[in-house]
Tab-separated table of C-alpha atoms and ligand atoms in Angstrom:
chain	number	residue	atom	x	y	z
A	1	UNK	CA	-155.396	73.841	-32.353
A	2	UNK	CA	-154.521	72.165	-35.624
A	3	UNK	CA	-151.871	69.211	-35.071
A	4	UNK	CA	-148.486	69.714	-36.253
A	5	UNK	CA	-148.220	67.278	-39.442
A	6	UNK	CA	-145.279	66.020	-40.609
A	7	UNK	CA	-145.719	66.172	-44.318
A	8	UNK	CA	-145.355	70.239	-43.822
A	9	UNK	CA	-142.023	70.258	-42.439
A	10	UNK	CA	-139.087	71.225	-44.492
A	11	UNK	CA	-137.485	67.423	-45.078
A	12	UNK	CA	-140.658	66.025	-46.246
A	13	UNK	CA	-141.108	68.818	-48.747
A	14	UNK	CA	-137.669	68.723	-49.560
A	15	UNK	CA	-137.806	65.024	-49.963
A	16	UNK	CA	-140.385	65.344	-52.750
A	17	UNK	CA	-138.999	67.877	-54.782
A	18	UNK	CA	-135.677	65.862	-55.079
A	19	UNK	CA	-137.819	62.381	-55.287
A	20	UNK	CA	-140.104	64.165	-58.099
A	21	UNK	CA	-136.978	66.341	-60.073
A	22	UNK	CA	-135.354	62.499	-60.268
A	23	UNK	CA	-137.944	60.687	-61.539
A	24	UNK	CA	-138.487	63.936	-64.035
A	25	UNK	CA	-134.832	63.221	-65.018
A	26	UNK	CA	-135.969	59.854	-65.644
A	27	UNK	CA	-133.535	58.103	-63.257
A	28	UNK	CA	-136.054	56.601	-61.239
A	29	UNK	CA	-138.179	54.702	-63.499
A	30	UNK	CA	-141.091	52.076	-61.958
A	31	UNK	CA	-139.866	51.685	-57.822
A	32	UNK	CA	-136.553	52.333	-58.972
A	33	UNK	CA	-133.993	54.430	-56.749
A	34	UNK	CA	-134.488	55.151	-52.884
A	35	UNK	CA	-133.009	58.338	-50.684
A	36	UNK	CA	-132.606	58.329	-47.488
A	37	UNK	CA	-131.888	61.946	-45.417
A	38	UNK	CA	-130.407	61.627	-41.701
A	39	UNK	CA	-132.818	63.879	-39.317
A	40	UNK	CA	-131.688	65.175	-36.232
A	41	UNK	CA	-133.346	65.758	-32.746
A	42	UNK	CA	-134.533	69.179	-33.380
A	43	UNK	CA	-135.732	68.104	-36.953
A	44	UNK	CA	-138.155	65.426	-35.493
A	45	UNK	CA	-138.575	66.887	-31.695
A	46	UNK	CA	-141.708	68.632	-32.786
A	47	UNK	CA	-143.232	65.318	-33.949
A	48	UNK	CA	-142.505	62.748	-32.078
A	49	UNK	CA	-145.750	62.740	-29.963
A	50	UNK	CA	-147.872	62.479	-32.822
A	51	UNK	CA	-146.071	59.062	-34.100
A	52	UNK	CA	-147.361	56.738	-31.453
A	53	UNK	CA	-148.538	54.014	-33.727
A	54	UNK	CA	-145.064	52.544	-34.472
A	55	UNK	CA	-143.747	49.244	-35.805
A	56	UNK	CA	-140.670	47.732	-35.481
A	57	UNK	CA	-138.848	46.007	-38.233
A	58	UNK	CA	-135.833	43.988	-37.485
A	59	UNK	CA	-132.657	44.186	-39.705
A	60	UNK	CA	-131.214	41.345	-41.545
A	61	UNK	CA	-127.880	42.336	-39.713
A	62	UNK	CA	-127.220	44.892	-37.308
A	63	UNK	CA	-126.264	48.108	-38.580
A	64	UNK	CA	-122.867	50.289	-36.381
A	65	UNK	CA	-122.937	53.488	-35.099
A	66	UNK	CA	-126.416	54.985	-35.936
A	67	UNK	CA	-128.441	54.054	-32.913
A	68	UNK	CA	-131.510	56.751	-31.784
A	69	UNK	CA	-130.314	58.111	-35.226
A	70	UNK	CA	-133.667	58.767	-37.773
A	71	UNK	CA	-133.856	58.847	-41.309
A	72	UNK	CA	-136.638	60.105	-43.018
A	73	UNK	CA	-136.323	57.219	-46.553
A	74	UNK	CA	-138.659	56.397	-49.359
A	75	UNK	CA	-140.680	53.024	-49.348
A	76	UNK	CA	-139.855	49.648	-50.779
A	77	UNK	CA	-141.815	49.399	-54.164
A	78	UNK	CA	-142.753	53.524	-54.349
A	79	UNK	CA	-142.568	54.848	-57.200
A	80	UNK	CA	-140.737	58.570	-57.641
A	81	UNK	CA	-144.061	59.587	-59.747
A	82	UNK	CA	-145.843	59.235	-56.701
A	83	UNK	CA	-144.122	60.858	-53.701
A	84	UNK	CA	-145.788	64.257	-54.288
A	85	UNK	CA	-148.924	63.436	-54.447
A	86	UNK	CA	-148.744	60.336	-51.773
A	87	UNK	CA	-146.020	61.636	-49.595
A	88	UNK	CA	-147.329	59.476	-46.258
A	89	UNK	CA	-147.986	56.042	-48.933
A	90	UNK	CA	-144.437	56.328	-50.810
A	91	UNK	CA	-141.981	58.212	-47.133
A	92	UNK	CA	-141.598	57.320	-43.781
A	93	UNK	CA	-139.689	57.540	-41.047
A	94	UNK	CA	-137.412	55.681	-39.208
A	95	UNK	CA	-135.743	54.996	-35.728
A	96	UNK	CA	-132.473	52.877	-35.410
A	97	UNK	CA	-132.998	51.146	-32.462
A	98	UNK	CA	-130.330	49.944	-30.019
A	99	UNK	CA	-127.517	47.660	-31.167
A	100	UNK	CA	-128.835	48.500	-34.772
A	101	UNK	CA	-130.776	45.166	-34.959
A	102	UNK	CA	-133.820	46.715	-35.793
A	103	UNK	CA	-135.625	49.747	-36.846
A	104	UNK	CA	-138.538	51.512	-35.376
A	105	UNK	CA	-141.131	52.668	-38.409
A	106	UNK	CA	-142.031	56.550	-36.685
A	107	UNK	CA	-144.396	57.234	-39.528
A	108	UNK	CA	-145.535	57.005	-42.958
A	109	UNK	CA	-145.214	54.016	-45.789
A	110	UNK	CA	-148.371	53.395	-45.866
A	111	UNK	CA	-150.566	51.075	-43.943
A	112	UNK	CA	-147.829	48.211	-43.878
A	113	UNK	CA	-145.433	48.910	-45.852
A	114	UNK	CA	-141.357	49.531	-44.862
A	115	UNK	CA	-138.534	50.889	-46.301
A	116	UNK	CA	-136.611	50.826	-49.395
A	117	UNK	CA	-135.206	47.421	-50.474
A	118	UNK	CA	-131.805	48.911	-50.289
A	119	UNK	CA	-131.755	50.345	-46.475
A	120	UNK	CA	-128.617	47.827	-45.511
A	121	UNK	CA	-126.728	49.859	-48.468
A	122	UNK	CA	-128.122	53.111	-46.818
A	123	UNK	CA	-127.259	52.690	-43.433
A	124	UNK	CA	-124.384	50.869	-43.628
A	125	UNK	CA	-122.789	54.132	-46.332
A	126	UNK	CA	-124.303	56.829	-43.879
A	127	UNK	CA	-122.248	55.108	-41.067
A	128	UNK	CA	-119.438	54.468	-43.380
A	129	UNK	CA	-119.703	58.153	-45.588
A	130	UNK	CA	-118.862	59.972	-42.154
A	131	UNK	CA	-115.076	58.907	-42.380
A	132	UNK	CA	-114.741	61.395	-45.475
A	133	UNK	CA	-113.113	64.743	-44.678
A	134	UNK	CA	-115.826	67.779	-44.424
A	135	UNK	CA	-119.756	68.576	-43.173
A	136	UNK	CA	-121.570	65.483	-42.278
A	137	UNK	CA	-122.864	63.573	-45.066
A	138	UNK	CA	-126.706	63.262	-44.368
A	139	UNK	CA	-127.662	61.762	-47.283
A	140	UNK	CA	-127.800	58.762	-49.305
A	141	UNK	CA	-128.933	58.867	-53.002
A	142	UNK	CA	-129.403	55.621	-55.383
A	143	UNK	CA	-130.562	55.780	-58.851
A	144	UNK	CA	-130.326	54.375	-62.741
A	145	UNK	CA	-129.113	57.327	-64.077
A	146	UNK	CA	-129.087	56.351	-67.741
A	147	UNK	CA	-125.940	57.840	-69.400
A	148	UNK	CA	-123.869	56.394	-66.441
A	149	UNK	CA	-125.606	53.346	-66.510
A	150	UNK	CA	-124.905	53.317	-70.559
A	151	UNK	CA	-121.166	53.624	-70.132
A	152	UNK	CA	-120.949	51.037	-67.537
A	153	UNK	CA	-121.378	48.317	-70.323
A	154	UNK	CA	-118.449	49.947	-72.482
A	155	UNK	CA	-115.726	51.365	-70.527
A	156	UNK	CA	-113.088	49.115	-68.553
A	157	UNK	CA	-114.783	48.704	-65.274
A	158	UNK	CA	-111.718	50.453	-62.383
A	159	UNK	CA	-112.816	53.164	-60.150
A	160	UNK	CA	-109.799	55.526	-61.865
A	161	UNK	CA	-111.078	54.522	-65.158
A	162	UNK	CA	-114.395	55.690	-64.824
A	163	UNK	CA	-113.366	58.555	-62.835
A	164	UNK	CA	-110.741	59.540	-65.385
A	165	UNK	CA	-113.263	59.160	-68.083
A	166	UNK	CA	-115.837	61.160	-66.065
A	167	UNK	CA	-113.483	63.932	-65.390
A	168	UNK	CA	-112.185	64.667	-69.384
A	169	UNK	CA	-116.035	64.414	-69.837
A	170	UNK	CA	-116.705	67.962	-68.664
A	171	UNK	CA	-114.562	70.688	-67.067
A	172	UNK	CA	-116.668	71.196	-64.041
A	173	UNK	CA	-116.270	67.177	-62.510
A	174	UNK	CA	-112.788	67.337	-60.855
A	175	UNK	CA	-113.724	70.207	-59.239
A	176	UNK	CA	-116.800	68.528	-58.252
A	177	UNK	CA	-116.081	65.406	-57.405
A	178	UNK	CA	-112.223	65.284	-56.762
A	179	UNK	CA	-112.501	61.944	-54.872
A	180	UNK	CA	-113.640	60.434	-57.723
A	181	UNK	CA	-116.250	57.752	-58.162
A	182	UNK	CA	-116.077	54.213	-57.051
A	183	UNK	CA	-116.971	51.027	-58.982
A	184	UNK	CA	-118.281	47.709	-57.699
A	185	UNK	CA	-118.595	44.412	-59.703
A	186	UNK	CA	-121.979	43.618	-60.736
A	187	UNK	CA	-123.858	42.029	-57.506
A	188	UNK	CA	-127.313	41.121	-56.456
A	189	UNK	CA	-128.768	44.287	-55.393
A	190	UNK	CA	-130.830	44.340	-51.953
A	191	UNK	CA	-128.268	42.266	-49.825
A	192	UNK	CA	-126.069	43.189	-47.101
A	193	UNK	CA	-123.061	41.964	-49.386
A	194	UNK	CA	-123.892	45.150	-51.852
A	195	UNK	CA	-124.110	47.113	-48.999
A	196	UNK	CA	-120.903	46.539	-47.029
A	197	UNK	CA	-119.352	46.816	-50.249
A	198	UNK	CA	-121.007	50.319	-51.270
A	199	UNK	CA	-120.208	51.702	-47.749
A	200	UNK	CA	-116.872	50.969	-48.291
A	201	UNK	CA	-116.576	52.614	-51.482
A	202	UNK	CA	-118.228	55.770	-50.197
A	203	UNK	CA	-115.617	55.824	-47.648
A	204	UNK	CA	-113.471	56.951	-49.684
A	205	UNK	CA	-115.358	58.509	-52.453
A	206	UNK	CA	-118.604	60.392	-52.935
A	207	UNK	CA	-120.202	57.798	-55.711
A	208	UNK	CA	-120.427	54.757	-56.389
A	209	UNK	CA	-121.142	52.957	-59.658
A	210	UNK	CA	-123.020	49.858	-59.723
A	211	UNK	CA	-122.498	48.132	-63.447
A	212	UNK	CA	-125.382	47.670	-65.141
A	213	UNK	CA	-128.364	49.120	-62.745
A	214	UNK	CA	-126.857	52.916	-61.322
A	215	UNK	CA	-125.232	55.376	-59.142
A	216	UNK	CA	-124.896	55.690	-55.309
A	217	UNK	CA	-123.928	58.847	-53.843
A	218	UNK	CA	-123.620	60.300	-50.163
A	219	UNK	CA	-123.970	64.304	-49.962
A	220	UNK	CA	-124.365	66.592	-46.994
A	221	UNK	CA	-127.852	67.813	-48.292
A	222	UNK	CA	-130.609	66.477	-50.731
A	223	UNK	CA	-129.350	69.462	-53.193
A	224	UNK	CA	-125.433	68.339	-52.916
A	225	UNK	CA	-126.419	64.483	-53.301
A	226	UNK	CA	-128.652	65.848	-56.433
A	227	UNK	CA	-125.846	68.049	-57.779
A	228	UNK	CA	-123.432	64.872	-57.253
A	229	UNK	CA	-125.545	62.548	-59.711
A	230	UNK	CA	-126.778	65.347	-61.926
A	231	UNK	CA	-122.914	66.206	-62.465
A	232	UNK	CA	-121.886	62.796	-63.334
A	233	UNK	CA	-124.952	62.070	-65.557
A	234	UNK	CA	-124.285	65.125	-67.733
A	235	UNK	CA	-120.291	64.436	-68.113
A	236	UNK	CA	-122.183	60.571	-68.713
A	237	UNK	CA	-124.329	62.223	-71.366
A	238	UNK	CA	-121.339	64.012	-73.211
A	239	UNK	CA	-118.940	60.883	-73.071
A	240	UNK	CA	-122.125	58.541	-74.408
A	241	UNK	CA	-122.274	60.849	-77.431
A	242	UNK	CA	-118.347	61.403	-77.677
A	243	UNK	CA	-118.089	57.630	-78.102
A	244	UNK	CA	-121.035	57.221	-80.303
A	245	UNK	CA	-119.565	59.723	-82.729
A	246	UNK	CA	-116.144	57.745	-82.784
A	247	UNK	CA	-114.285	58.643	-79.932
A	248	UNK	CA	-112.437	61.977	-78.548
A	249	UNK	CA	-110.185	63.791	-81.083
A	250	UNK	CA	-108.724	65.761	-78.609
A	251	UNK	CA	-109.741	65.637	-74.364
A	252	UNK	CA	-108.725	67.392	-71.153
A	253	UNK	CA	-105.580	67.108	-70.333
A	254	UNK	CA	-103.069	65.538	-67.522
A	255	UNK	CA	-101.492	69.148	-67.169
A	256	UNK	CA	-105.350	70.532	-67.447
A	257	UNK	CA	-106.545	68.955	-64.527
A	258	UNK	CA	-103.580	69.511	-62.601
A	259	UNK	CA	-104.158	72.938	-63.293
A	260	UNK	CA	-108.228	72.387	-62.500
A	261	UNK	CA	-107.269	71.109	-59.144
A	262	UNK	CA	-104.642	73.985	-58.567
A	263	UNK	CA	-106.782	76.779	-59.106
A	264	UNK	CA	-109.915	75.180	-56.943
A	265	UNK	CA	-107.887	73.701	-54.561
A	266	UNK	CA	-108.406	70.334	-54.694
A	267	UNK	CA	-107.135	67.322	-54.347
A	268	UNK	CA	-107.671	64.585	-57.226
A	269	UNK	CA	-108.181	60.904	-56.601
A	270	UNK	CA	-104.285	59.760	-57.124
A	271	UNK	CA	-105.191	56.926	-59.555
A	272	UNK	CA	-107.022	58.693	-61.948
A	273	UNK	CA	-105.157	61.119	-62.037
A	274	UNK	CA	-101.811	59.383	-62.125
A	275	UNK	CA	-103.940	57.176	-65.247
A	276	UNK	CA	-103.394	58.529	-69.041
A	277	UNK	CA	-106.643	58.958	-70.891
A	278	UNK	CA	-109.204	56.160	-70.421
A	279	UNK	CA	-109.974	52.782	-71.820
A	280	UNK	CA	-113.179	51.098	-73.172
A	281	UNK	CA	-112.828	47.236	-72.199
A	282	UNK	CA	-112.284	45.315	-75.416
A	283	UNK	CA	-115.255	44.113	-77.447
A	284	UNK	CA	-116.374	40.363	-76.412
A	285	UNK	CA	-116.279	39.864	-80.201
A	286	UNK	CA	-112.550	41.294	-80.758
A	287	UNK	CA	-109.366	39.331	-80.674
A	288	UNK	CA	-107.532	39.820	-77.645
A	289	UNK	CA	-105.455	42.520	-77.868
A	290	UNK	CA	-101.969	43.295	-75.913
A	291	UNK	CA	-103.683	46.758	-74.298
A	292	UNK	CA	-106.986	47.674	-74.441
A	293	UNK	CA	-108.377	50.677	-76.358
A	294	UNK	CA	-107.120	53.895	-74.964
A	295	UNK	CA	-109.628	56.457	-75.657
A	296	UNK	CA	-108.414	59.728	-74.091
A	297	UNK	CA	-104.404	58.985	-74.256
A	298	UNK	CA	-103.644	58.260	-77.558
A	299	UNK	CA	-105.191	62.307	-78.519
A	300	UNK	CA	-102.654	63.947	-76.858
B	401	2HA	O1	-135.729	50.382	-55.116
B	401	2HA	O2	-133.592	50.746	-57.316
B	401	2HA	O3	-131.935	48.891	-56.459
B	401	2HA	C1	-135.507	49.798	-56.349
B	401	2HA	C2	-134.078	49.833	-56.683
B	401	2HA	C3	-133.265	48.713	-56.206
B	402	ZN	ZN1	-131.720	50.345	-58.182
């Protein structure tokens, strides 16, 4: 009988199609990015007898709430470009052990290698992601989407801002992401710091923006996590080109997305919505000015 192998089940393929459309995106350039999917018990049941070389690998603090929980996440150092055609080299799978002071490498990354860089980001938002309303949030997505990245440098760095700015870039985002994204100050990525702090934001929100290196988001499925970043990228792409040609002439609305969030009954992140327009932060080279720029308000 031919042994059940892992790399034909439905997470591992799904895994590298989202792995491979990101780096095709060119998010993900290098090792950069990491996704991590939550598995359940009938998702790994079938191969848990096979995995009987494991490893353990203990955290550099202990992770709440996830024990027995698996993840299936990419590798420290993989590169996107690889996944498909190395799936067992560039995925593996983990165990949370108990207490969450270590995990228990089930299969894959190679012959000693271990998970992404940022796992104390990724479990500590999949524990955190669950407080937000709706199915459970299974995934964790982290990329350098470009456009996003771009606009980090140039507008004023609030979570309403960005969301603000993000929502008159396309019609579609409120509806979207109504929660809005949240924004971080630029930190050291890899530590636990960056990783209580981006669990806290996704708390609350669905993204979060880290200035100057990319996007986090947490997503019920691969596809919604995808959809998520591919959303905000292409509102990104819009406002990148919006600014480059001088700035908005005339913009979505207050009374727009009021009526946006009336019609797909939703409910918008107070603060951005409560915000008029959006700002860039003032050039280092300008004279300080009473109020920043405001980009979308002063069209109305
Ligand atoms: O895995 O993207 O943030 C490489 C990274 C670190
Ligand atoms: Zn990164």
């Amino acid at each position: 009988m031919d042994s059940l192998r892992v790399e034909q089940s439905w997470f591992v393929a799904d895994m590298i199609r989202v792995t491979t459309d990101m780096w095709q995106k060119g998010w993900d350039e290098r090792n950069g990015g990491n996704v991590s999917l939550r598995l359940t018990k009938d998702d790994v049941a079938p191969y848990l007898k096979t995995w009987n070389k494991t490893r353990i690998l203990k955290l550099t603090e202990p992770v709440e709430g996830l024990d027995g929980e698996c993840f299936l996440v990419t590798g420290t150092g993989a590169y996107f470009r690889n996944v498909e055609r190395e799936p067992e080299q560039n995925l593996g799978i983990i165990r949370v052990l108990p207490r969450g002071e270590a995990v228990e490498i089930l299969w894959g990354f190679g012959k000693d290698g271990g998970p992404t860089s940022e796992l104390p980001a990724h479990l500590k938002s999949h524990s955190a992601s669950q407080a937000r309303a709706g199915a459970p949030k299974r995934v964790v997505m982290h990329c350098h989407a470009t456009n996003l990245v771009s606009l980090s440098y140039v507008l004023e760095l609030t979570s309403a801002n960005i969301t603000r700015a993000l929502w008159e870039g396309s019609t579609e985002c409120l509806v979207v992401f109504p929660d809005g994204i949240g924004t971080l100050e630029w930190m050291v990525p890899g530590t636990d710091s960056i990783g209580d702090a981006t669990a806290a934001l996704l708390a609350h929100h669905p993204l979060a923006l880290w200035p100057f290196h990319g996007v986090f988001a947490a997503g019920t499925t691969l596809n919604e996590a995808f959809g998520l970043i591919d959303t905000v990228e292409k509102s990104s792409e819009l406002l990148v080109k919006i600014i480059s040609m001088g700035g908005p002439h005339q913009t979505i609305s207050t009374q727009n997305l009021i009526d946006l969030a009336r019609h797909f009954g939703v409910t918008p992140m107070p603060s951005a919505l409560a915000q008029n327009g959006w700002r860039v932060a003032p050039h280092p080279t300008e004279k300080p000015r009473k109020e920043a720029a405001l980009f979308g308000a002063g069209v109305r």
